[in-house]
Amino acid sequence: MRQQLITADQVLPGPAGHRIADGAVLIQDGIILAVGPRAAVEGLTSPTAERQHFPDGTILPGLINCHVHLVFDACGDPARAAAEATHTELAERADQLLRSGVTTVRDLGDRDGAAIEFRDQHSRGPRIVASGPPITVPDGHCWFLGGAADGEAELRARVRQNAELGADVIKVMASGGQITPNSPSMWESQFTTAELAAIVDEASKAGLPVAAHAHGTDAIAAAADAGVATIEHCTWLREGGGGYDLRDDVAAKIAERGIFACVAWPSDWRGFMNRLGSARADQVASRFEWMTEHGIRMIPGTDAGAGSSGFDNYAGALQLYEHLGFDREHIIEMATTTSAEALGIGDTTGQLAPGLSADLLVTAGDPLADLANLGRLELVTVKGRPAALQTR
């Protein structure tokens, strides 16, 4: 029986609104045994427990990045990167994520199950929720990852194949994207509502949720009607790609059905906004506000590996939401408790509570005072195992 006692100036156990001054977390064999005021938790602690105290620190749940691609290398040639990706490279990228405070990642598209295989062979590093090859149309968005299918029978078979690979979630490219030459445009739908519903139905038989990549508003509407669990990007592009098509009825349906939206913006969101120009950036900001007003619950991700989005600086990525007007408590809740709920792992991680996995961070300073403190890490643990952090 191995016990670890971690104490700090405060504990933010999750969800928002909960704070324990002079708090402590007691871990036993990788599971949280107790959380509370230091004096109370110390009374439950074995004399032989390992003890770490961070007098100016904050203990909080480990962060969750809900959209990454471990087989991509953020260098602009995803087909080559996916074809050549090695387990060593996947391990390096996963380690970067862990060192940035990410204790759980959702990998939403690999080559032939590479991330699933990596998940099963590497016990250390962040917790991985993986989809395997994303389902797409022949010559469609990310066809080179091996998930192309045509017609309902093939779509259902592809779902079963991914389930047999060990997928935790089924990913479908409901619309086109940016990184595949000579494929449908971002705003174009790749599947009908009936085809998406068949994918959701087959996935449900295997006990798996469906994540739908959807930039176009028509694709978003079809994904919502089909009953997916999350909509990735959720860009609301108008047919033809000329601006946004924000449909109140579709947004209301997404909120009513409890579908989460993961917009998946990179850590360098400031540079991205600068490239968009101020007018378009303002439109983007208003789109976030509009979704929030309609009750759509958002979860953060960075699309790490795709384009030039790297695997580090998750704290920087989360500052996008502060820029857009979200308060810090809500942002931390989004990246922990809400994300765990959206990924279906809320009974395992996402909060600091007895019986959950000891996936946690200790920051130097208070992230409620300055969100950048999420990047100033004193300790990161997954299942109670500490990560090797770079010296600051």
Coordinates of C-alpha atoms in Angstrom, one line a residue:
M1 CA 0.0 0.0 0.0
R2 CA 1.6 3.2 -1.2
Q3 CA 0.3 6.5 0.1
Q4 CA 1.2 10.0 -1.1
L5 CA 0.1 13.2 0.6
I6 CA 0.2 16.4 -1.4
T7 CA -0.5 19.7 0.4
A8 CA -0.7 23.3 -1.0
D9 CA -2.0 26.7 -0.4
Q10 CA -5.3 25.8 -2.0
V11 CA -7.1 22.9 -3.7
L12 CA -9.5 23.5 -6.6
P13 CA -11.2 20.1 -6.7
G14 CA -13.8 20.9 -9.3
P15 CA -16.3 21.9 -10.5
A16 CA -16.2 25.7 -10.5
G17 CA -17.1 27.3 -7.2
H18 CA -15.3 24.8 -5.0
R19 CA -12.1 25.9 -3.2
I20 CA -10.3 24.5 -0.2
A21 CA -7.8 26.8 1.5
D22 CA -4.7 25.2 3.0
G23 CA -5.8 21.9 1.3
A24 CA -4.5 18.4 0.8
V25 CA -5.0 15.4 -1.5
L26 CA -4.3 11.9 -0.2
I27 CA -3.5 9.2 -2.8
Q28 CA -3.3 5.5 -2.3
D29 CA -2.0 3.2 -5.0
G30 CA -2.9 5.8 -7.7
I31 CA -6.4 6.5 -6.5
I32 CA -7.6 9.5 -4.6
L33 CA -8.4 8.5 -1.0
A34 CA -9.3 11.9 0.5
V35 CA -9.5 15.6 -0.4
G36 CA -10.0 18.4 2.1
P37 CA -8.5 20.8 4.6
R38 CA -4.9 19.8 5.3
A39 CA -5.4 19.1 9.0
A40 CA -8.3 16.8 8.3
V41 CA -6.6 14.8 5.6
E42 CA -3.3 14.5 7.5
G43 CA -5.3 12.7 10.2
L44 CA -6.0 10.0 7.6
T45 CA -2.5 9.7 6.4
S46 CA -0.1 6.8 7.2
P47 CA 3.2 7.8 9.0
T48 CA 5.1 6.2 6.1
A49 CA 3.3 8.2 3.3
E50 CA 5.4 10.2 0.9
R51 CA 4.7 13.9 1.5
Q52 CA 5.0 16.9 -0.8
H53 CA 4.1 20.4 0.3
F54 CA 3.7 23.4 -2.1
P55 CA 3.2 26.5 0.2
D56 CA 2.4 28.8 -2.7
G57 CA 0.8 26.2 -5.0
T58 CA -2.6 25.2 -6.2
I59 CA -3.7 21.6 -6.6
L60 CA -6.3 21.0 -9.3
P61 CA -7.4 18.2 -11.6
G62 CA -5.2 17.3 -14.6
L63 CA -6.2 19.1 -17.8
I64 CA -7.9 17.4 -20.7
N65 CA -7.1 18.2 -24.4
C66 CA -10.1 16.9 -26.2
H67 CA -8.8 17.0 -29.8
V68 CA -5.3 15.9 -30.8
H69 CA -3.6 13.8 -33.5
L70 CA -0.5 12.0 -32.2
V71 CA 0.4 10.6 -35.7
F72 CA 0.8 14.2 -37.1
D73 CA 3.8 16.3 -36.5
A74 CA 2.6 19.9 -36.9
C75 CA 4.8 20.4 -39.9
G76 CA 2.2 20.7 -42.7
D77 CA 2.4 17.4 -44.4
P78 CA 0.0 15.1 -42.5
A79 CA -0.1 12.3 -45.0
R80 CA 3.6 11.9 -44.8
A81 CA 3.8 12.3 -41.1
A82 CA 1.0 9.7 -40.5
A83 CA 2.7 7.2 -42.9
E84 CA 6.1 7.6 -41.1
A85 CA 5.0 8.0 -37.5
T86 CA 6.8 5.8 -35.0
H87 CA 5.9 4.8 -31.5
T88 CA 9.0 6.8 -30.3
E89 CA 7.5 10.0 -32.0
L90 CA 4.1 9.3 -30.5
A91 CA 5.7 8.9 -27.1
E92 CA 7.6 12.2 -27.5
R93 CA 4.4 14.1 -28.5
A94 CA 2.4 12.5 -25.6
D95 CA 5.2 13.5 -23.2
Q96 CA 5.0 17.1 -24.5
L97 CA 1.3 17.1 -23.7
L98 CA 1.9 15.7 -20.2
R99 CA 4.6 18.3 -19.4
S100 CA 2.1 21.0 -20.3
G101 CA -0.3 19.7 -17.7
V102 CA -2.5 17.5 -20.0
T103 CA -3.2 14.2 -18.2
T104 CA -5.9 13.0 -20.6
V105 CA -6.0 13.4 -24.4
R106 CA -8.6 12.4 -27.0
D107 CA -6.9 11.3 -30.2
L108 CA -9.4 11.9 -33.0
G109 CA -7.7 10.4 -36.0
D110 CA -4.7 8.1 -36.5
R111 CA -3.4 5.8 -39.2
D112 CA -4.8 2.2 -38.9
G113 CA -5.1 2.3 -35.1
A114 CA -1.6 3.6 -34.3
A115 CA -2.7 5.7 -31.4
I116 CA -4.8 2.8 -30.0
E117 CA -1.8 0.5 -30.2
F118 CA 0.4 3.1 -28.6
R119 CA -2.3 3.5 -25.8
D120 CA -2.2 -0.2 -25.1
Q121 CA 1.6 -0.5 -25.1
H122 CA 2.6 2.5 -23.0
S123 CA 1.5 2.5 -19.4
R124 CA 3.1 5.9 -18.6
G125 CA 2.1 9.2 -20.0
P126 CA -1.3 10.8 -20.3
R127 CA -4.5 8.8 -20.4
I128 CA -5.5 8.3 -24.1
V129 CA -9.0 8.2 -25.4
A130 CA -8.6 7.1 -29.1
S131 CA -10.8 6.8 -32.2
G132 CA -8.6 5.0 -34.7
P133 CA -9.0 6.0 -38.4
P134 CA -11.7 8.6 -38.9
I135 CA -14.5 7.5 -41.1
T136 CA -14.6 9.5 -44.4
V137 CA -15.7 9.1 -48.0
P138 CA -13.4 7.7 -50.7
D139 CA -10.9 10.5 -51.5
G140 CA -12.5 12.5 -48.7
H141 CA -11.0 14.5 -45.8
C142 CA -8.1 12.5 -44.3
W143 CA -8.7 9.4 -46.5
F144 CA -5.0 8.6 -46.1
L145 CA -5.6 7.5 -42.5
G146 CA -7.4 4.4 -43.8
G147 CA -11.0 5.0 -42.8
A148 CA -12.7 5.5 -46.2
A149 CA -16.1 3.9 -46.6
D150 CA -19.0 4.3 -49.2
G151 CA -22.6 3.4 -48.4
E152 CA -24.3 2.3 -45.3
A153 CA -23.1 -1.2 -45.3
E154 CA -19.4 -0.1 -45.5
L155 CA -20.0 2.6 -42.9
R156 CA -21.3 0.1 -40.4
A157 CA -18.5 -2.3 -41.2
R158 CA -16.0 0.5 -40.6
V159 CA -17.5 1.3 -37.2
R160 CA -17.2 -2.4 -36.3
Q161 CA -13.6 -2.5 -37.5
N162 CA -12.6 0.5 -35.4
A163 CA -14.4 -1.1 -32.4
E164 CA -12.4 -4.3 -32.9
L165 CA -9.2 -2.2 -33.0
G166 CA -10.1 -1.1 -29.5
A167 CA -11.5 2.4 -30.3
D168 CA -13.0 4.4 -27.4
V169 CA -14.9 6.7 -29.7
I170 CA -15.9 6.7 -33.4
K171 CA -14.7 9.7 -35.4
V172 CA -16.5 10.7 -38.6
M173 CA -15.7 13.5 -41.0
A174 CA -19.1 14.9 -41.6
S175 CA -17.7 17.7 -43.7
G176 CA -14.6 18.4 -45.6
G177 CA -11.5 20.0 -44.1
Q178 CA -8.3 21.9 -44.9
I179 CA -5.5 19.4 -44.9
T180 CA -6.4 17.0 -47.7
P181 CA -5.8 18.2 -51.3
N182 CA -8.5 17.5 -53.9
S183 CA -11.1 16.6 -51.3
P184 CA -14.4 18.3 -50.4
S185 CA -14.2 21.9 -49.2
M186 CA -14.6 22.7 -45.5
W187 CA -18.2 23.7 -45.8
E188 CA -19.3 20.7 -47.9
S189 CA -21.1 17.8 -46.3
Q190 CA -19.6 14.3 -46.9
F191 CA -22.4 12.3 -45.5
T192 CA -26.2 12.5 -45.4
T193 CA -28.1 12.6 -42.1
A194 CA -29.2 9.0 -42.7
E195 CA -25.6 7.9 -43.2
L196 CA -24.5 9.7 -40.0
A197 CA -27.4 8.1 -38.1
A198 CA -26.3 4.7 -39.3
I199 CA -22.8 5.4 -37.9
V200 CA -24.3 6.5 -34.6
D201 CA -26.5 3.5 -34.5
E202 CA -23.7 1.0 -35.2
A203 CA -21.4 2.8 -32.7
S204 CA -24.1 2.6 -30.0
K205 CA -24.3 -1.2 -30.5
A206 CA -20.6 -1.3 -29.5
G207 CA -21.2 1.1 -26.6
L208 CA -19.2 3.9 -28.3
P209 CA -20.0 7.6 -28.7
V210 CA -19.5 9.5 -32.0
A211 CA -17.4 12.6 -32.6
A212 CA -18.2 14.4 -35.8
H213 CA -15.8 16.8 -37.6
A214 CA -18.1 19.4 -39.0
H215 CA -17.2 22.9 -40.4
G216 CA -20.3 23.5 -42.6
T217 CA -23.6 24.4 -41.0
D218 CA -25.4 21.7 -43.0
A219 CA -23.0 19.1 -41.7
I220 CA -23.4 20.4 -38.1
A221 CA -27.2 20.2 -38.5
A222 CA -27.0 16.6 -39.9
A223 CA -24.6 15.6 -37.1
A224 CA -27.0 17.0 -34.5
D225 CA -30.0 15.2 -36.1
A226 CA -28.0 11.9 -36.1
G227 CA -27.3 12.2 -32.4
V228 CA -23.5 12.5 -32.2
A229 CA -21.9 13.1 -28.8
T230 CA -19.5 15.9 -29.8
I231 CA -19.1 18.2 -32.8
E232 CA -15.5 19.0 -33.6
H233 CA -14.7 22.5 -34.9
C234 CA -18.3 23.5 -35.2
T235 CA -17.5 26.4 -37.5
W236 CA -20.9 27.2 -38.9
L237 CA -19.7 27.9 -42.4
R238 CA -22.3 28.9 -45.0
E239 CA -22.8 26.9 -48.1
G240 CA -20.1 28.0 -50.6
G241 CA -17.9 29.1 -47.7
G242 CA -18.9 32.7 -47.7
G243 CA -19.1 33.6 -44.1
Y244 CA -21.1 32.0 -41.3
D245 CA -24.6 30.6 -41.2
L246 CA -25.7 30.7 -37.5
R247 CA -29.0 28.8 -37.2
D248 CA -30.8 29.3 -33.9
D249 CA -32.9 26.1 -34.4
V250 CA -29.8 24.0 -34.9
A251 CA -28.0 25.5 -31.9
A252 CA -31.1 24.9 -29.7
K253 CA -31.1 21.3 -30.8
I254 CA -27.4 20.8 -30.0
A255 CA -28.0 22.3 -26.5
E256 CA -31.2 20.3 -25.9
R257 CA -29.6 17.0 -26.8
G258 CA -26.5 17.6 -24.7
I259 CA -24.1 17.6 -27.6
F260 CA -20.7 19.2 -26.8
A261 CA -18.8 21.4 -29.2
C262 CA -15.0 21.3 -29.4
V263 CA -13.7 24.2 -31.5
A264 CA -10.1 22.9 -31.5
W265 CA -8.1 26.0 -31.8
P266 CA -4.2 25.9 -31.5
S267 CA -2.1 27.4 -28.8
D268 CA -1.1 30.2 -31.2
W269 CA -4.6 31.4 -31.5
R270 CA -3.4 35.0 -31.4
G271 CA -1.4 34.5 -34.6
F272 CA -4.4 32.7 -36.2
M273 CA -6.7 35.7 -35.4
N274 CA -4.1 38.1 -36.7
R275 CA -4.1 36.2 -40.0
L276 CA -7.9 36.3 -40.1
G277 CA -7.9 40.1 -39.8
S278 CA -9.8 42.1 -37.2
A279 CA -13.2 42.0 -38.9
R280 CA -13.2 38.2 -39.3
A281 CA -11.7 37.7 -35.8
D282 CA -14.6 39.8 -34.4
Q283 CA -17.0 37.4 -36.2
V284 CA -15.3 34.5 -34.6
A285 CA -15.6 36.0 -31.1
S286 CA -19.3 36.7 -31.7
R287 CA -19.8 33.1 -32.8
F288 CA -18.4 31.8 -29.5
E289 CA -20.7 34.2 -27.6
W290 CA -23.7 33.1 -29.7
M291 CA -23.1 29.4 -29.0
T292 CA -22.8 30.1 -25.3
E293 CA -26.0 32.2 -25.3
H294 CA -27.8 29.2 -26.8
G295 CA -26.6 26.9 -24.1
I296 CA -24.1 24.9 -26.1
R297 CA -21.5 23.4 -23.8
M298 CA -17.9 23.8 -25.1
I299 CA -14.9 21.7 -24.4
P300 CA -11.3 22.7 -25.3
G301 CA -8.9 21.1 -27.7
T302 CA -6.0 22.2 -29.9
D303 CA -6.1 19.8 -32.9
A304 CA -2.5 19.2 -31.9
G305 CA -0.4 17.8 -34.8
A306 CA -2.6 19.2 -37.5
G307 CA -1.4 22.3 -39.4
S308 CA 1.1 24.1 -37.2
S309 CA -0.6 23.3 -33.9
G310 CA 2.0 21.9 -31.5
F311 CA 1.7 19.6 -28.5
D312 CA 2.8 22.0 -25.8
N313 CA 1.5 25.2 -24.1
Y314 CA -2.0 24.1 -23.3
A315 CA -2.2 26.9 -20.8
G316 CA -1.7 29.3 -23.7
A317 CA -4.5 27.6 -25.7
L318 CA -6.9 28.0 -22.8
Q319 CA -6.2 31.7 -22.7
L320 CA -8.3 32.0 -25.9
Y321 CA -11.4 31.6 -23.8
E322 CA -10.4 34.3 -21.4
H323 CA -9.9 36.6 -24.4
L324 CA -13.4 35.7 -25.4
G325 CA -14.9 36.7 -22.0
F326 CA -15.0 33.3 -20.2
D327 CA -14.1 33.6 -16.5
R328 CA -11.1 31.6 -15.2
E329 CA -13.1 29.3 -13.0
H330 CA -15.3 28.3 -16.0
I331 CA -12.3 27.8 -18.2
I332 CA -10.7 25.4 -15.7
E333 CA -14.0 23.6 -15.3
M334 CA -14.3 23.2 -19.1
A335 CA -10.8 21.8 -19.3
T336 CA -11.3 19.3 -16.5
T337 CA -14.8 18.3 -15.2
T338 CA -16.8 19.2 -18.3
S339 CA -14.3 17.6 -20.7
A340 CA -14.3 14.4 -18.6
E341 CA -18.1 14.3 -18.8
A342 CA -18.1 14.9 -22.5
L343 CA -15.6 12.1 -23.1
G344 CA -17.6 9.7 -20.9
I345 CA -14.8 9.3 -18.3
G346 CA -16.2 11.5 -15.5
D347 CA -16.3 8.5 -13.2
T348 CA -12.6 8.1 -13.6
T349 CA -11.0 11.6 -13.8
G350 CA -11.8 15.3 -14.2
Q351 CA -12.2 16.1 -10.5
L352 CA -10.4 15.6 -7.3
A353 CA -12.7 13.3 -5.3
P354 CA -12.3 10.0 -3.4
G355 CA -12.3 7.0 -5.7
L356 CA -11.2 8.8 -8.8
S357 CA -7.8 8.5 -10.5
A358 CA -5.0 10.7 -9.1
D359 CA -4.7 12.7 -12.3
L360 CA -3.7 16.2 -11.0
L361 CA -1.5 19.2 -11.3
V362 CA 0.2 21.5 -8.8
T363 CA 0.7 25.0 -10.2
A364 CA 3.1 27.6 -8.9
G365 CA 0.7 30.3 -8.0
D366 CA -3.1 30.7 -8.4
P367 CA -4.6 30.1 -11.8
L368 CA -7.7 31.9 -10.7
A369 CA -5.6 35.1 -10.3
D370 CA -3.7 34.5 -13.6
L371 CA -4.6 31.7 -16.0
A372 CA -1.0 31.7 -17.2
N373 CA -0.1 29.9 -13.9
L374 CA -1.6 26.8 -15.5
G375 CA 1.7 26.7 -17.4
R376 CA 3.9 27.1 -14.3
L377 CA 3.8 23.5 -13.1
E378 CA 5.4 22.1 -9.9
L379 CA 3.9 18.6 -10.3
V380 CA 1.9 16.6 -12.7
T381 CA 0.6 13.1 -11.9
V382 CA -1.4 10.5 -13.9
K383 CA -2.7 7.6 -11.7
G384 CA -0.5 9.0 -9.0
R385 CA 2.7 8.6 -11.1
P386 CA 4.7 11.9 -11.4
A387 CA 5.7 13.2 -14.8
A388 CA 9.3 14.4 -15.4
L389 CA 8.9 18.2 -15.8
Q390 CA 11.4 20.5 -17.4
T391 CA 13.3 22.7 -15.0
R392 CA 11.9 26.2 -15.2

